[in-house]
Every structure is written in C-alpha cells, then in structure tokens.
Amino acid sequence: MGTQSTVEKTPAISVIIPAYGVGSMLADALDSLLAQDRHDWEAIVIDDGDARIADAVAPYSGEPRIRFMQTDNGGLPTARNRAIAQARAPLISLLDGDDAYQPGYISKMIAAIEASPKIGFASCDATYFGHDRVGERFSAYCAQQQPATLERVLRREFNVFICTTIRREAILAIGGFDPTLKSVEDLDAWLRLLEAGWELAYVAEPLARYRRRPGQMSSNNLVMHQSAMTVFERAAQRLAGRPEQAAANEMTLHSARLLEIERGIRKIRDGAVDDGIALLHNADIRKHSLRWRLAIWMMRIAPRLAGPLIRFRDRV
C-alpha cells in the first residue's frame, strides 16, 4: 500500500479505469495495479453513473493512489475524457475495469514510450482469460504486424490493444476520445494520433490480461460495425490527398459489408429468414470466407437451416 508521500509527488503515470457494469470484476484490475514493480502511479476509477461501483472500490479506500470519480452516465469515451482531465501524470494508461495488467506492465510501457520524444503512444500484446481462449495471445486473433504504421492500423494489420499508454499532451492535442461514437472510439483515437505525426511503439510481450465474457462480441456487433464505418469515413476525409486515403476508403467499404452481414444475421434471429439470407448474399459474396459462402448457399437451399447455422457461428 502507498504512503501519503507517494501520492503527493507527481505520479509517472495515471491509469484510467472506466468501471461501468464491471463491479464484480474490478478487484482483478485494482489488484493488478498493486502488484506492479513500479509504484509511482495513480489510478482514477470512474463509475460512469453505475452506483454499484462505490461498493467495489470501498475495500481500496485506504490506498491513496486510487481515486474514485462518481459521474452521470456519459458513455465510455466521455468517462475516459473526464478522468484524463483530472489526471496528474504526463502519461496516461488505459485499463478497462474487467481487465488486468501483468506485474511489469507499467515499467515496460513507460520505457517503451520514453525511448523517443516522437512516440506518442505504446501498445502491447495480451493473454485472454475468463470465458474462453484462456492463456492464448491477443495477437493470435488480432494481427499486430510491425512496423505499426498508419496504413497498417487502418487496414487492421496492426491492432492496437486497449491497454495502451499515451502521452497526455498527445491525447489532449487531438481532443481526447470522440464522445459521439458508441464503439471503436479507441481505434478512432489511434488513427488521429498517427495522422498527427505521433509514432506508435509496440512491446511484443503479453503485458495485460484481456477478459472474455459470454456473448460480449455478438451483443454489440451492429453498433461496432456502424461505428467503424463512421470512423473510416471520417479518416478518409481527413486523409484527402495523402496516400493512406485509399486504405481508409477500402476499410469504409469493408465495414459497410460487415454491417450488412450483421443486419442479415439480426433479420434471421428475428424470424425474417428470407430477408436475412438476401442481405447476407448481397453483401459481396465473393469476399466471404469459403465457410461463409457454403453456409449462405445452404441457407438459400434450405432456409430452415439458417437459424441453426447462425447459432453455430456465434459459438465458434
């Protein structure tokens, strides 16, 4: 546990922890901070309007490095922005309330970002825990190809893991996280940082633990694809005249196709099977995987198979 003198000094890093809806899991995140091999940090837990978080934070009330913010429900981007505004350190680190750091996260990420004044943010690999994929690497499912350029982040050839450390001056200079986005607000911020000329450093070690929960992906796919399309459209506009604009345009079309696929899946789940199959088929079938093309062909031949095939897809 930290002493009063520890918290009075300007911390090296401020850890931002939005905790809406994850009160039962928050202890894992906070305990992982207490286990760090550097102690010059502060953490800001923000409840984003979830009254249950106060009870989850209460056991840590004797730890002066952990601060608690109670606000109205403004959404994840607003929660992060509010906490960043109160942060005292020159570096900002993100930690979702249901995830956790490995013991060396803070020391290694600070070293990575301080390697050059051109580096505006640093990311790492992670291991999954929770519902499934336990012990497997984030990079095994989400590519992290080096070097981490704007082009590669646009094309999702380098996926920035959410437990990222950012220079406070850099995130403030781009206006923080976009509160109008309902999802992928982190991707939007990474693109704007890279567009502004900041470099992205990468530590190829699993320095964080990424929790998997049942149904967490399928429940928000529609919002995610809609938000991604918006992010890529805006990026294409900002990148007019730059070589990366082509990638932004391609990813806008790709997101639109994924959105149509998700709408088709929703139609099938809601019982409008024929309409759903038509949407799936029209979403540029040539770009579907072989498995998807076979599944869509089977649905068109035997529509009664559509529901079981979609449920099977959700499980794998």
PDB file of C-alpha atoms in Angstrom:
ATOM      1  CA  MET A   1       0.000   0.000   0.000  1.00  0.00           C
ATOM      2  CA  GLY A   2       1.244   3.504  -0.832  1.00  0.00           C
ATOM      3  CA  THR A   3       2.083   6.173   1.695  1.00  0.00           C
ATOM      4  CA  GLN A   4       0.858   9.764   1.692  1.00  0.00           C
ATOM      5  CA  SER A   5       4.269  10.931   0.469  1.00  0.00           C
ATOM      6  CA  THR A   6       3.912   8.627  -2.539  1.00  0.00           C
ATOM      7  CA  VAL A   7       0.692  10.233  -3.722  1.00  0.00           C
ATOM      8  CA  GLU A   8       1.844  13.823  -3.043  1.00  0.00           C
ATOM      9  CA  LYS A   9       4.557  13.502  -5.674  1.00  0.00           C
ATOM     10  CA  THR A  10       3.534  13.880  -9.303  1.00  0.00           C
ATOM     11  CA  PRO A  11       2.993  10.299 -10.468  1.00  0.00           C
ATOM     12  CA  ALA A  12       4.823   8.977 -13.511  1.00  0.00           C
ATOM     13  CA  ILE A  13       1.622   7.585 -14.974  1.00  0.00           C
ATOM     14  CA  SER A  14      -2.140   7.940 -14.471  1.00  0.00           C
ATOM     15  CA  VAL A  15      -4.170   4.773 -15.036  1.00  0.00           C
ATOM     16  CA  ILE A  16      -7.709   5.439 -16.272  1.00  0.00           C
ATOM     17  CA  ILE A  17     -10.231   2.751 -15.267  1.00  0.00           C
ATOM     18  CA  PRO A  18     -13.823   3.111 -16.530  1.00  0.00           C
ATOM     19  CA  ALA A  19     -15.858   0.653 -14.499  1.00  0.00           C
ATOM     20  CA  TYR A  20     -19.482   0.819 -15.655  1.00  0.00           C
ATOM     21  CA  GLY A  21     -21.120  -2.597 -15.255  1.00  0.00           C
ATOM     22  CA  VAL A  22     -17.999  -4.439 -14.094  1.00  0.00           C
ATOM     23  CA  GLY A  23     -18.127  -4.005 -10.323  1.00  0.00           C
ATOM     24  CA  SER A  24     -17.805  -7.737  -9.678  1.00  0.00           C
ATOM     25  CA  MET A  25     -14.582  -7.858 -11.732  1.00  0.00           C
ATOM     26  CA  LEU A  26     -12.957  -4.587 -10.695  1.00  0.00           C
ATOM     27  CA  ALA A  27     -10.830  -6.154  -7.955  1.00  0.00           C
ATOM     28  CA  ASP A  28      -8.767  -8.007 -10.575  1.00  0.00           C
ATOM     29  CA  ALA A  29      -7.876  -4.700 -12.238  1.00  0.00           C
ATOM     30  CA  LEU A  30      -7.033  -2.894  -8.996  1.00  0.00           C
ATOM     31  CA  ASP A  31      -5.080  -5.813  -7.530  1.00  0.00           C
ATOM     32  CA  SER A  32      -3.017  -5.960 -10.723  1.00  0.00           C
ATOM     33  CA  LEU A  33      -2.024  -2.333 -10.140  1.00  0.00           C
ATOM     34  CA  LEU A  34      -0.965  -3.030  -6.578  1.00  0.00           C
ATOM     35  CA  ALA A  35       1.232  -5.855  -7.920  1.00  0.00           C
ATOM     36  CA  GLN A  36       3.209  -3.584 -10.278  1.00  0.00           C
ATOM     37  CA  ASP A  37       7.000  -3.406  -9.975  1.00  0.00           C
ATOM     38  CA  ARG A  38       6.792   0.400 -10.131  1.00  0.00           C
ATOM     39  CA  HIS A  39       4.852   2.264  -7.501  1.00  0.00           C
ATOM     40  CA  ASP A  40       4.835   5.836  -8.857  1.00  0.00           C
ATOM     41  CA  TRP A  41       1.364   5.632 -10.395  1.00  0.00           C
ATOM     42  CA  GLU A  42      -2.103   6.919  -9.665  1.00  0.00           C
ATOM     43  CA  ALA A  43      -5.361   5.290 -10.709  1.00  0.00           C
ATOM     44  CA  ILE A  44      -8.660   7.015 -11.421  1.00  0.00           C
ATOM     45  CA  VAL A  45     -11.692   4.738 -11.271  1.00  0.00           C
ATOM     46  CA  ILE A  46     -14.754   6.327 -12.866  1.00  0.00           C
ATOM     47  CA  ASP A  47     -18.191   4.825 -12.307  1.00  0.00           C
ATOM     48  CA  ASP A  48     -19.881   6.469 -15.337  1.00  0.00           C
ATOM     49  CA  GLY A  49     -23.177   6.522 -13.476  1.00  0.00           C
ATOM     50  CA  ASP A  50     -23.039   2.980 -12.061  1.00  0.00           C
ATOM     51  CA  ALA A  51     -23.888   3.318  -8.363  1.00  0.00           C
ATOM     52  CA  ARG A  52     -22.679  -0.237  -7.667  1.00  0.00           C
ATOM     53  CA  ILE A  53     -19.042   0.689  -8.309  1.00  0.00           C
ATOM     54  CA  ALA A  54     -18.728   2.532  -4.991  1.00  0.00           C
ATOM     55  CA  ASP A  55     -19.007  -0.761  -3.104  1.00  0.00           C
ATOM     56  CA  ALA A  56     -16.406  -2.383  -5.366  1.00  0.00           C
ATOM     57  CA  VAL A  57     -13.921   0.441  -4.743  1.00  0.00           C
ATOM     58  CA  ALA A  58     -14.584   0.681  -0.991  1.00  0.00           C
ATOM     59  CA  PRO A  59     -12.045  -2.019   0.012  1.00  0.00           C
ATOM     60  CA  TYR A  60      -9.305   0.139  -1.564  1.00  0.00           C
ATOM     61  CA  SER A  61     -10.220   3.339   0.278  1.00  0.00           C
ATOM     62  CA  GLY A  62      -7.002   3.157   2.289  1.00  0.00           C
ATOM     63  CA  GLU A  63      -4.855   3.265  -0.854  1.00  0.00           C
ATOM     64  CA  PRO A  64      -4.153   6.959  -1.602  1.00  0.00           C
ATOM     65  CA  ARG A  65      -3.011   6.277  -5.178  1.00  0.00           C
ATOM     66  CA  ILE A  66      -6.512   5.091  -6.123  1.00  0.00           C
ATOM     67  CA  ARG A  67      -9.018   7.903  -6.729  1.00  0.00           C
ATOM     68  CA  PHE A  68     -12.726   7.423  -7.341  1.00  0.00           C
ATOM     69  CA  MET A  69     -14.867   9.632  -9.604  1.00  0.00           C
ATOM     70  CA  GLN A  70     -18.660   9.466  -9.498  1.00  0.00           C
ATOM     71  CA  THR A  71     -20.377  10.932 -12.563  1.00  0.00           C
ATOM     72  CA  ASP A  72     -23.504  10.638 -14.629  1.00  0.00           C
ATOM     73  CA  ASN A  73     -23.647   8.044 -17.412  1.00  0.00           C
ATOM     74  CA  GLY A  74     -21.949   9.738 -20.353  1.00  0.00           C
ATOM     75  CA  GLY A  75     -20.623   6.636 -22.087  1.00  0.00           C
ATOM     76  CA  LEU A  76     -17.130   5.174 -22.327  1.00  0.00           C
ATOM     77  CA  PRO A  77     -15.418   7.951 -24.349  1.00  0.00           C
ATOM     78  CA  THR A  78     -16.787  10.639 -22.025  1.00  0.00           C
ATOM     79  CA  ALA A  79     -15.777   8.637 -18.950  1.00  0.00           C
ATOM     80  CA  ARG A  80     -12.206   8.379 -20.203  1.00  0.00           C
ATOM     81  CA  ASN A  81     -12.081  12.067 -21.119  1.00  0.00           C
ATOM     82  CA  ARG A  82     -13.357  13.093 -17.697  1.00  0.00           C
ATOM     83  CA  ALA A  83     -10.733  11.006 -15.941  1.00  0.00           C
ATOM     84  CA  ILE A  84      -7.934  12.222 -18.235  1.00  0.00           C
ATOM     85  CA  ALA A  85      -8.901  15.807 -17.374  1.00  0.00           C
ATOM     86  CA  GLN A  86      -8.282  15.004 -13.689  1.00  0.00           C
ATOM     87  CA  ALA A  87      -5.060  13.049 -14.268  1.00  0.00           C
ATOM     88  CA  ARG A  88      -1.839  14.492 -12.838  1.00  0.00           C
ATOM     89  CA  ALA A  89       0.785  12.460 -14.696  1.00  0.00           C
ATOM     90  CA  PRO A  90       2.389  13.166 -18.096  1.00  0.00           C
ATOM     91  CA  LEU A  91       1.484   9.646 -19.231  1.00  0.00           C
ATOM     92  CA  ILE A  92      -1.996   8.135 -19.430  1.00  0.00           C
ATOM     93  CA  SER A  93      -2.582   4.392 -19.354  1.00  0.00           C
ATOM     94  CA  LEU A  94      -5.885   2.731 -20.174  1.00  0.00           C
ATOM     95  CA  LEU A  95      -7.240  -0.216 -18.208  1.00  0.00           C
ATOM     96  CA  ASP A  96     -10.819  -1.386 -18.597  1.00  0.00           C
ATOM     97  CA  GLY A  97     -12.378  -2.362 -15.290  1.00  0.00           C
ATOM     98  CA  ASP A  98     -12.778  -6.017 -16.260  1.00  0.00           C
ATOM     99  CA  ASP A  99      -9.179  -6.480 -17.483  1.00  0.00           C
ATOM    100  CA  ALA A 100      -5.846  -6.577 -15.647  1.00  0.00           C
ATOM    101  CA  TYR A 101      -2.159  -5.737 -16.021  1.00  0.00           C
ATOM    102  CA  GLN A 102       0.737  -8.134 -15.685  1.00  0.00           C
ATOM    103  CA  PRO A 103       3.217  -7.056 -12.965  1.00  0.00           C
ATOM    104  CA  GLY A 104       5.708  -5.459 -15.383  1.00  0.00           C
ATOM    105  CA  TYR A 105       3.193  -3.529 -17.468  1.00  0.00           C
ATOM    106  CA  ILE A 106       3.859  -0.045 -16.135  1.00  0.00           C
ATOM    107  CA  SER A 107       7.662  -0.220 -16.110  1.00  0.00           C
ATOM    108  CA  LYS A 108       7.916  -1.692 -19.611  1.00  0.00           C
ATOM    109  CA  MET A 109       5.357   0.628 -21.165  1.00  0.00           C
ATOM    110  CA  ILE A 110       6.987   3.707 -19.666  1.00  0.00           C
ATOM    111  CA  ALA A 111      10.338   2.541 -21.056  1.00  0.00           C
ATOM    112  CA  ALA A 112       8.782   1.999 -24.492  1.00  0.00           C
ATOM    113  CA  ILE A 113       7.151   5.413 -24.729  1.00  0.00           C
ATOM    114  CA  GLU A 114      10.158   7.269 -23.302  1.00  0.00           C
ATOM    115  CA  ALA A 115      12.516   5.712 -25.875  1.00  0.00           C
ATOM    116  CA  SER A 116      11.852   8.656 -28.211  1.00  0.00           C
ATOM    117  CA  PRO A 117      10.019  12.002 -27.970  1.00  0.00           C
ATOM    118  CA  LYS A 118       8.374  11.108 -31.293  1.00  0.00           C
ATOM    119  CA  ILE A 119       6.487   8.217 -29.690  1.00  0.00           C
ATOM    120  CA  GLY A 120       3.022   9.374 -28.696  1.00  0.00           C
ATOM    121  CA  PHE A 121       1.622   6.057 -27.534  1.00  0.00           C
ATOM    122  CA  ALA A 122       2.675   2.478 -26.873  1.00  0.00           C
ATOM    123  CA  SER A 123       0.785  -0.800 -27.077  1.00  0.00           C
ATOM    124  CA  CYS A 124       1.493  -4.404 -26.168  1.00  0.00           C
ATOM    125  CA  ASP A 125       0.248  -7.957 -26.560  1.00  0.00           C
ATOM    126  CA  ALA A 126      -2.089  -9.627 -24.056  1.00  0.00           C
ATOM    127  CA  THR A 127      -3.352 -13.029 -22.959  1.00  0.00           C
ATOM    128  CA  TYR A 128      -7.017 -13.936 -22.722  1.00  0.00           C
ATOM    129  CA  PHE A 129      -8.704 -15.096 -19.537  1.00  0.00           C
ATOM    130  CA  GLY A 130     -12.277 -15.690 -18.434  1.00  0.00           C
ATOM    131  CA  HIS A 131     -14.854 -17.478 -20.599  1.00  0.00           C
ATOM    132  CA  ASP A 132     -12.706 -18.889 -23.408  1.00  0.00           C
ATOM    133  CA  ARG A 133      -9.334 -18.640 -25.243  1.00  0.00           C
ATOM    134  CA  VAL A 134      -7.737 -18.829 -21.796  1.00  0.00           C
ATOM    135  CA  GLY A 135      -3.975 -18.313 -21.995  1.00  0.00           C
ATOM    136  CA  GLU A 136      -3.980 -17.591 -25.724  1.00  0.00           C
ATOM    137  CA  ARG A 137      -2.449 -14.434 -27.160  1.00  0.00           C
ATOM    138  CA  PHE A 138      -4.430 -11.443 -28.392  1.00  0.00           C
ATOM    139  CA  SER A 139      -2.029 -11.305 -31.355  1.00  0.00           C
ATOM    140  CA  ALA A 140      -3.055 -14.841 -32.382  1.00  0.00           C
ATOM    141  CA  TYR A 141      -6.533 -13.491 -33.207  1.00  0.00           C
ATOM    142  CA  CYS A 142      -5.842  -9.822 -33.955  1.00  0.00           C
ATOM    143  CA  ALA A 143      -2.804  -9.143 -36.138  1.00  0.00           C
ATOM    144  CA  GLN A 144      -0.004  -6.972 -34.777  1.00  0.00           C
ATOM    145  CA  GLN A 145       2.312  -6.714 -37.779  1.00  0.00           C
ATOM    146  CA  GLN A 146       5.342  -4.483 -37.472  1.00  0.00           C
ATOM    147  CA  PRO A 147       6.035  -1.665 -38.066  1.00  0.00           C
ATOM    148  CA  ALA A 148       2.849  -0.178 -36.620  1.00  0.00           C
ATOM    149  CA  THR A 149       2.202   2.476 -39.274  1.00  0.00           C
ATOM    150  CA  LEU A 150      -0.943   4.477 -40.002  1.00  0.00           C
ATOM    151  CA  GLU A 151      -1.567   2.320 -43.078  1.00  0.00           C
ATOM    152  CA  ARG A 152      -1.360  -0.888 -41.049  1.00  0.00           C
ATOM    153  CA  VAL A 153      -3.606   0.390 -38.268  1.00  0.00           C
ATOM    154  CA  LEU A 154      -6.149   1.487 -40.890  1.00  0.00           C
ATOM    155  CA  ARG A 155      -6.128  -1.929 -42.547  1.00  0.00           C
ATOM    156  CA  ARG A 156      -6.276  -3.698 -39.163  1.00  0.00           C
ATOM    157  CA  GLU A 157      -2.940  -5.317 -39.938  1.00  0.00           C
ATOM    158  CA  PHE A 158      -1.802  -3.872 -36.629  1.00  0.00           C
ATOM    159  CA  ASN A 159      -4.478  -3.946 -33.927  1.00  0.00           C
ATOM    160  CA  VAL A 160      -3.744  -1.647 -31.007  1.00  0.00           C
ATOM    161  CA  PHE A 161      -4.645  -3.441 -27.780  1.00  0.00           C
ATOM    162  CA  ILE A 162      -6.764  -1.310 -25.488  1.00  0.00           C
ATOM    163  CA  CYS A 163      -4.300  -1.414 -22.560  1.00  0.00           C
ATOM    164  CA  THR A 164      -2.298   1.370 -24.161  1.00  0.00           C
ATOM    165  CA  THR A 165      -0.101   4.087 -22.682  1.00  0.00           C
ATOM    166  CA  ILE A 166      -0.361   7.581 -24.197  1.00  0.00           C
ATOM    167  CA  ARG A 167       1.389  10.896 -23.697  1.00  0.00           C
ATOM    168  CA  ARG A 168      -1.162  13.155 -22.034  1.00  0.00           C
ATOM    169  CA  GLU A 169      -0.153  16.055 -24.289  1.00  0.00           C
ATOM    170  CA  ALA A 170      -0.822  13.890 -27.356  1.00  0.00           C
ATOM    171  CA  ILE A 171      -4.312  12.711 -26.410  1.00  0.00           C
ATOM    172  CA  LEU A 172      -5.306  16.224 -25.322  1.00  0.00           C
ATOM    173  CA  ALA A 173      -3.970  17.740 -28.553  1.00  0.00           C
ATOM    174  CA  ILE A 174      -6.342  15.598 -30.646  1.00  0.00           C
ATOM    175  CA  GLY A 175      -9.316  16.433 -28.414  1.00  0.00           C
ATOM    176  CA  GLY A 176      -9.451  13.160 -26.497  1.00  0.00           C
ATOM    177  CA  PHE A 177     -11.836  10.333 -27.302  1.00  0.00           C
ATOM    178  CA  ASP A 178     -14.812  11.133 -29.530  1.00  0.00           C
ATOM    179  CA  PRO A 179     -17.972  11.098 -27.345  1.00  0.00           C
ATOM    180  CA  THR A 180     -20.246  10.759 -30.400  1.00  0.00           C
ATOM    181  CA  LEU A 181     -19.002   7.215 -31.060  1.00  0.00           C
ATOM    182  CA  LYS A 182     -20.808   4.285 -29.452  1.00  0.00           C
ATOM    183  CA  SER A 183     -17.958   1.842 -30.178  1.00  0.00           C
ATOM    184  CA  VAL A 184     -14.362   1.671 -31.552  1.00  0.00           C
ATOM    185  CA  GLU A 185     -13.635   5.111 -30.101  1.00  0.00           C
ATOM    186  CA  ASP A 186     -10.177   3.760 -29.304  1.00  0.00           C
ATOM    187  CA  LEU A 187      -9.435   2.959 -32.979  1.00  0.00           C
ATOM    188  CA  ASP A 188     -10.558   6.475 -33.888  1.00  0.00           C
ATOM    189  CA  ALA A 189      -8.130   7.964 -31.361  1.00  0.00           C
ATOM    190  CA  TRP A 190      -5.218   5.811 -32.558  1.00  0.00           C
ATOM    191  CA  LEU A 191      -5.813   6.910 -36.153  1.00  0.00           C
ATOM    192  CA  ARG A 192      -5.931  10.583 -35.215  1.00  0.00           C
ATOM    193  CA  LEU A 193      -2.741  10.277 -33.164  1.00  0.00           C
ATOM    194  CA  LEU A 194      -0.910   8.678 -36.085  1.00  0.00           C
ATOM    195  CA  GLU A 195      -2.337  11.224 -38.534  1.00  0.00           C
ATOM    196  CA  ALA A 196      -0.979  13.976 -36.284  1.00  0.00           C
ATOM    197  CA  GLY A 197       2.525  12.562 -36.685  1.00  0.00           C
ATOM    198  CA  TRP A 198       2.935  10.673 -33.423  1.00  0.00           C
ATOM    199  CA  GLU A 199       4.642   7.281 -33.616  1.00  0.00           C
ATOM    200  CA  LEU A 200       3.304   4.071 -32.070  1.00  0.00           C
ATOM    201  CA  ALA A 201       5.675   1.828 -30.099  1.00  0.00           C
ATOM    202  CA  TYR A 202       4.963  -1.853 -29.584  1.00  0.00           C
ATOM    203  CA  VAL A 203       6.105  -4.203 -26.821  1.00  0.00           C
ATOM    204  CA  ALA A 204       5.730  -7.741 -28.172  1.00  0.00           C
ATOM    205  CA  GLU A 205       5.018  -9.225 -24.763  1.00  0.00           C
ATOM    206  CA  PRO A 206       1.686 -10.109 -23.146  1.00  0.00           C
ATOM    207  CA  LEU A 207       1.743  -7.338 -20.554  1.00  0.00           C
ATOM    208  CA  ALA A 208      -2.015  -7.391 -19.920  1.00  0.00           C
ATOM    209  CA  ARG A 209      -4.851  -9.850 -19.393  1.00  0.00           C
ATOM    210  CA  TYR A 210      -7.920  -9.438 -21.597  1.00  0.00           C
ATOM    211  CA  ARG A 211     -11.138 -10.853 -20.168  1.00  0.00           C
ATOM    212  CA  ARG A 212     -13.536 -12.779 -22.393  1.00  0.00           C
ATOM    213  CA  ARG A 213     -17.177 -12.875 -21.321  1.00  0.00           C
ATOM    214  CA  PRO A 214     -20.006 -14.980 -22.816  1.00  0.00           C
ATOM    215  CA  GLY A 215     -21.760 -13.132 -25.638  1.00  0.00           C
ATOM    216  CA  GLN A 216     -19.700  -9.967 -25.287  1.00  0.00           C
ATOM    217  CA  MET A 217     -18.887  -9.808 -29.001  1.00  0.00           C
ATOM    218  CA  SER A 218     -22.159 -10.826 -30.663  1.00  0.00           C
ATOM    219  CA  SER A 219     -24.181  -8.475 -28.457  1.00  0.00           C
ATOM    220  CA  ASN A 220     -22.680  -5.299 -29.926  1.00  0.00           C
ATOM    221  CA  ASN A 221     -21.588  -6.233 -33.467  1.00  0.00           C
ATOM    222  CA  LEU A 222     -24.176  -3.992 -35.137  1.00  0.00           C
ATOM    223  CA  VAL A 223     -23.064  -0.917 -33.205  1.00  0.00           C
ATOM    224  CA  MET A 224     -19.405  -1.811 -33.672  1.00  0.00           C
ATOM    225  CA  HIS A 225     -19.618  -2.101 -37.475  1.00  0.00           C
ATOM    226  CA  GLN A 226     -21.694   1.075 -37.763  1.00  0.00           C
ATOM    227  CA  SER A 227     -19.187   2.983 -35.643  1.00  0.00           C
ATOM    228  CA  ALA A 228     -16.243   1.530 -37.570  1.00  0.00           C
ATOM    229  CA  MET A 229     -17.759   2.663 -40.853  1.00  0.00           C
ATOM    230  CA  THR A 230     -18.122   6.175 -39.421  1.00  0.00           C
ATOM    231  CA  VAL A 231     -14.519   6.166 -38.177  1.00  0.00           C
ATOM    232  CA  PHE A 232     -13.113   5.087 -41.545  1.00  0.00           C
ATOM    233  CA  GLU A 233     -15.314   7.563 -43.455  1.00  0.00           C
ATOM    234  CA  ARG A 234     -14.042  10.415 -41.297  1.00  0.00           C
ATOM    235  CA  ALA A 235     -10.451   9.201 -41.635  1.00  0.00           C
ATOM    236  CA  ALA A 236     -10.790   9.162 -45.429  1.00  0.00           C
ATOM    237  CA  GLN A 237     -11.962  12.787 -45.348  1.00  0.00           C
ATOM    238  CA  ARG A 238      -9.078  13.874 -43.111  1.00  0.00           C
ATOM    239  CA  LEU A 239      -6.565  11.976 -45.263  1.00  0.00           C
ATOM    240  CA  ALA A 240      -7.611  13.579 -48.552  1.00  0.00           C
ATOM    241  CA  GLY A 241      -4.524  13.901 -50.725  1.00  0.00           C
ATOM    242  CA  ARG A 242      -2.460  11.538 -48.576  1.00  0.00           C
ATOM    243  CA  PRO A 243      -1.524   8.005 -49.722  1.00  0.00           C
ATOM    244  CA  GLU A 244      -3.341   6.412 -46.763  1.00  0.00           C
ATOM    245  CA  GLN A 245      -6.706   7.710 -48.006  1.00  0.00           C
ATOM    246  CA  ALA A 246      -7.060   4.652 -50.259  1.00  0.00           C
ATOM    247  CA  ALA A 247      -6.836   2.332 -47.256  1.00  0.00           C
ATOM    248  CA  ALA A 248      -9.432   4.386 -45.371  1.00  0.00           C
ATOM    249  CA  ASN A 249     -11.810   4.189 -48.349  1.00  0.00           C
ATOM    250  CA  GLU A 250     -11.319   0.427 -48.653  1.00  0.00           C
ATOM    251  CA  MET A 251     -11.975  -0.078 -44.945  1.00  0.00           C
ATOM    252  CA  THR A 252     -15.127   2.050 -45.169  1.00  0.00           C
ATOM    253  CA  LEU A 253     -16.480  -0.335 -47.808  1.00  0.00           C
ATOM    254  CA  HIS A 254     -15.339  -3.346 -45.785  1.00  0.00           C
ATOM    255  CA  SER A 255     -17.160  -2.042 -42.692  1.00  0.00           C
ATOM    256  CA  ALA A 256     -20.303  -1.426 -44.752  1.00  0.00           C
ATOM    257  CA  ARG A 257     -20.209  -5.041 -45.933  1.00  0.00           C
ATOM    258  CA  LEU A 258     -19.774  -6.328 -42.377  1.00  0.00           C
ATOM    259  CA  LEU A 259     -22.677  -4.120 -41.312  1.00  0.00           C
ATOM    260  CA  GLU A 260     -24.920  -5.685 -43.968  1.00  0.00           C
ATOM    261  CA  ILE A 261     -23.871  -9.152 -42.824  1.00  0.00           C
ATOM    262  CA  GLU A 262     -24.747  -8.306 -39.234  1.00  0.00           C
ATOM    263  CA  ARG A 263     -28.106  -6.870 -40.298  1.00  0.00           C
ATOM    264  CA  GLY A 264     -28.785 -10.098 -42.170  1.00  0.00           C
ATOM    265  CA  ILE A 265     -27.944 -12.126 -39.086  1.00  0.00           C
ATOM    266  CA  ARG A 266     -30.266  -9.964 -36.980  1.00  0.00           C
ATOM    267  CA  LYS A 267     -33.082 -10.483 -39.505  1.00  0.00           C
ATOM    268  CA  ILE A 268     -32.650 -14.249 -39.292  1.00  0.00           C
ATOM    269  CA  ARG A 269     -32.628 -14.170 -35.491  1.00  0.00           C
ATOM    270  CA  ASP A 270     -35.817 -12.076 -35.543  1.00  0.00           C
ATOM    271  CA  GLY A 271     -37.566 -14.591 -37.794  1.00  0.00           C
ATOM    272  CA  ALA A 272     -37.331 -12.708 -41.111  1.00  0.00           C
ATOM    273  CA  VAL A 273     -35.255 -15.538 -42.565  1.00  0.00           C
ATOM    274  CA  ASP A 274     -35.683 -14.810 -46.294  1.00  0.00           C
ATOM    275  CA  ASP A 275     -34.842 -11.122 -45.858  1.00  0.00           C
ATOM    276  CA  GLY A 276     -31.825 -12.023 -43.744  1.00  0.00           C
ATOM    277  CA  ILE A 277     -30.486 -14.542 -46.247  1.00  0.00           C
ATOM    278  CA  ALA A 278     -30.868 -11.962 -49.033  1.00  0.00           C
ATOM    279  CA  LEU A 279     -28.811  -9.429 -47.059  1.00  0.00           C
ATOM    280  CA  LEU A 280     -26.088 -11.995 -46.415  1.00  0.00           C
ATOM    281  CA  HIS A 281     -25.974 -12.996 -50.073  1.00  0.00           C
ATOM    282  CA  ASN A 282     -25.864  -9.406 -51.331  1.00  0.00           C
ATOM    283  CA  ALA A 283     -23.019  -8.354 -49.011  1.00  0.00           C
ATOM    284  CA  ASP A 284     -20.445  -9.055 -51.764  1.00  0.00           C
ATOM    285  CA  ILE A 285     -20.471 -12.841 -51.524  1.00  0.00           C
ATOM    286  CA  ARG A 286     -17.128 -13.093 -53.338  1.00  0.00           C
ATOM    287  CA  LYS A 287     -15.388 -11.644 -50.303  1.00  0.00           C
ATOM    288  CA  HIS A 288     -16.912 -14.101 -47.846  1.00  0.00           C
ATOM    289  CA  SER A 289     -14.735 -16.895 -46.499  1.00  0.00           C
ATOM    290  CA  LEU A 290     -15.293 -20.323 -48.037  1.00  0.00           C
ATOM    291  CA  ARG A 291     -17.089 -21.404 -44.851  1.00  0.00           C
ATOM    292  CA  TRP A 292     -19.461 -18.428 -45.089  1.00  0.00           C
ATOM    293  CA  ARG A 293     -20.127 -18.981 -48.800  1.00  0.00           C
ATOM    294  CA  LEU A 294     -21.046 -22.603 -48.105  1.00  0.00           C
ATOM    295  CA  ALA A 295     -23.254 -21.584 -45.176  1.00  0.00           C
ATOM    296  CA  ILE A 296     -25.094 -18.980 -47.277  1.00  0.00           C
ATOM    297  CA  TRP A 297     -25.553 -21.486 -50.097  1.00  0.00           C
ATOM    298  CA  MET A 298     -27.070 -23.969 -47.609  1.00  0.00           C
ATOM    299  CA  MET A 299     -29.378 -21.272 -46.216  1.00  0.00           C
ATOM    300  CA  ARG A 300     -30.660 -20.396 -49.680  1.00  0.00           C
ATOM    301  CA  ILE A 301     -31.309 -24.066 -50.496  1.00  0.00           C
ATOM    302  CA  ALA A 302     -32.826 -24.856 -47.090  1.00  0.00           C
ATOM    303  CA  PRO A 303     -33.871 -21.680 -45.213  1.00  0.00           C
ATOM    304  CA  ARG A 304     -34.806 -23.729 -42.144  1.00  0.00           C
ATOM    305  CA  LEU A 305     -31.070 -24.243 -41.578  1.00  0.00           C
ATOM    306  CA  ALA A 306     -30.430 -20.502 -41.265  1.00  0.00           C
ATOM    307  CA  GLY A 307     -31.136 -20.258 -37.536  1.00  0.00           C
ATOM    308  CA  PRO A 308     -29.007 -23.274 -36.530  1.00  0.00           C
ATOM    309  CA  LEU A 309     -26.132 -22.122 -38.759  1.00  0.00           C
ATOM    310  CA  ILE A 310     -26.154 -18.639 -37.217  1.00  0.00           C
ATOM    311  CA  ARG A 311     -26.216 -20.110 -33.704  1.00  0.00           C
ATOM    312  CA  PHE A 312     -23.276 -22.342 -34.623  1.00  0.00           C
ATOM    313  CA  ARG A 313     -21.388 -19.291 -35.901  1.00  0.00           C
ATOM    314  CA  ASP A 314     -21.952 -17.489 -32.602  1.00  0.00           C
ATOM    315  CA  ARG A 315     -20.396 -20.370 -30.670  1.00  0.00           C
ATOM    316  CA  VAL A 316     -17.151 -20.646 -32.666  1.00  0.00           C
TER     317      VAL A 316
END
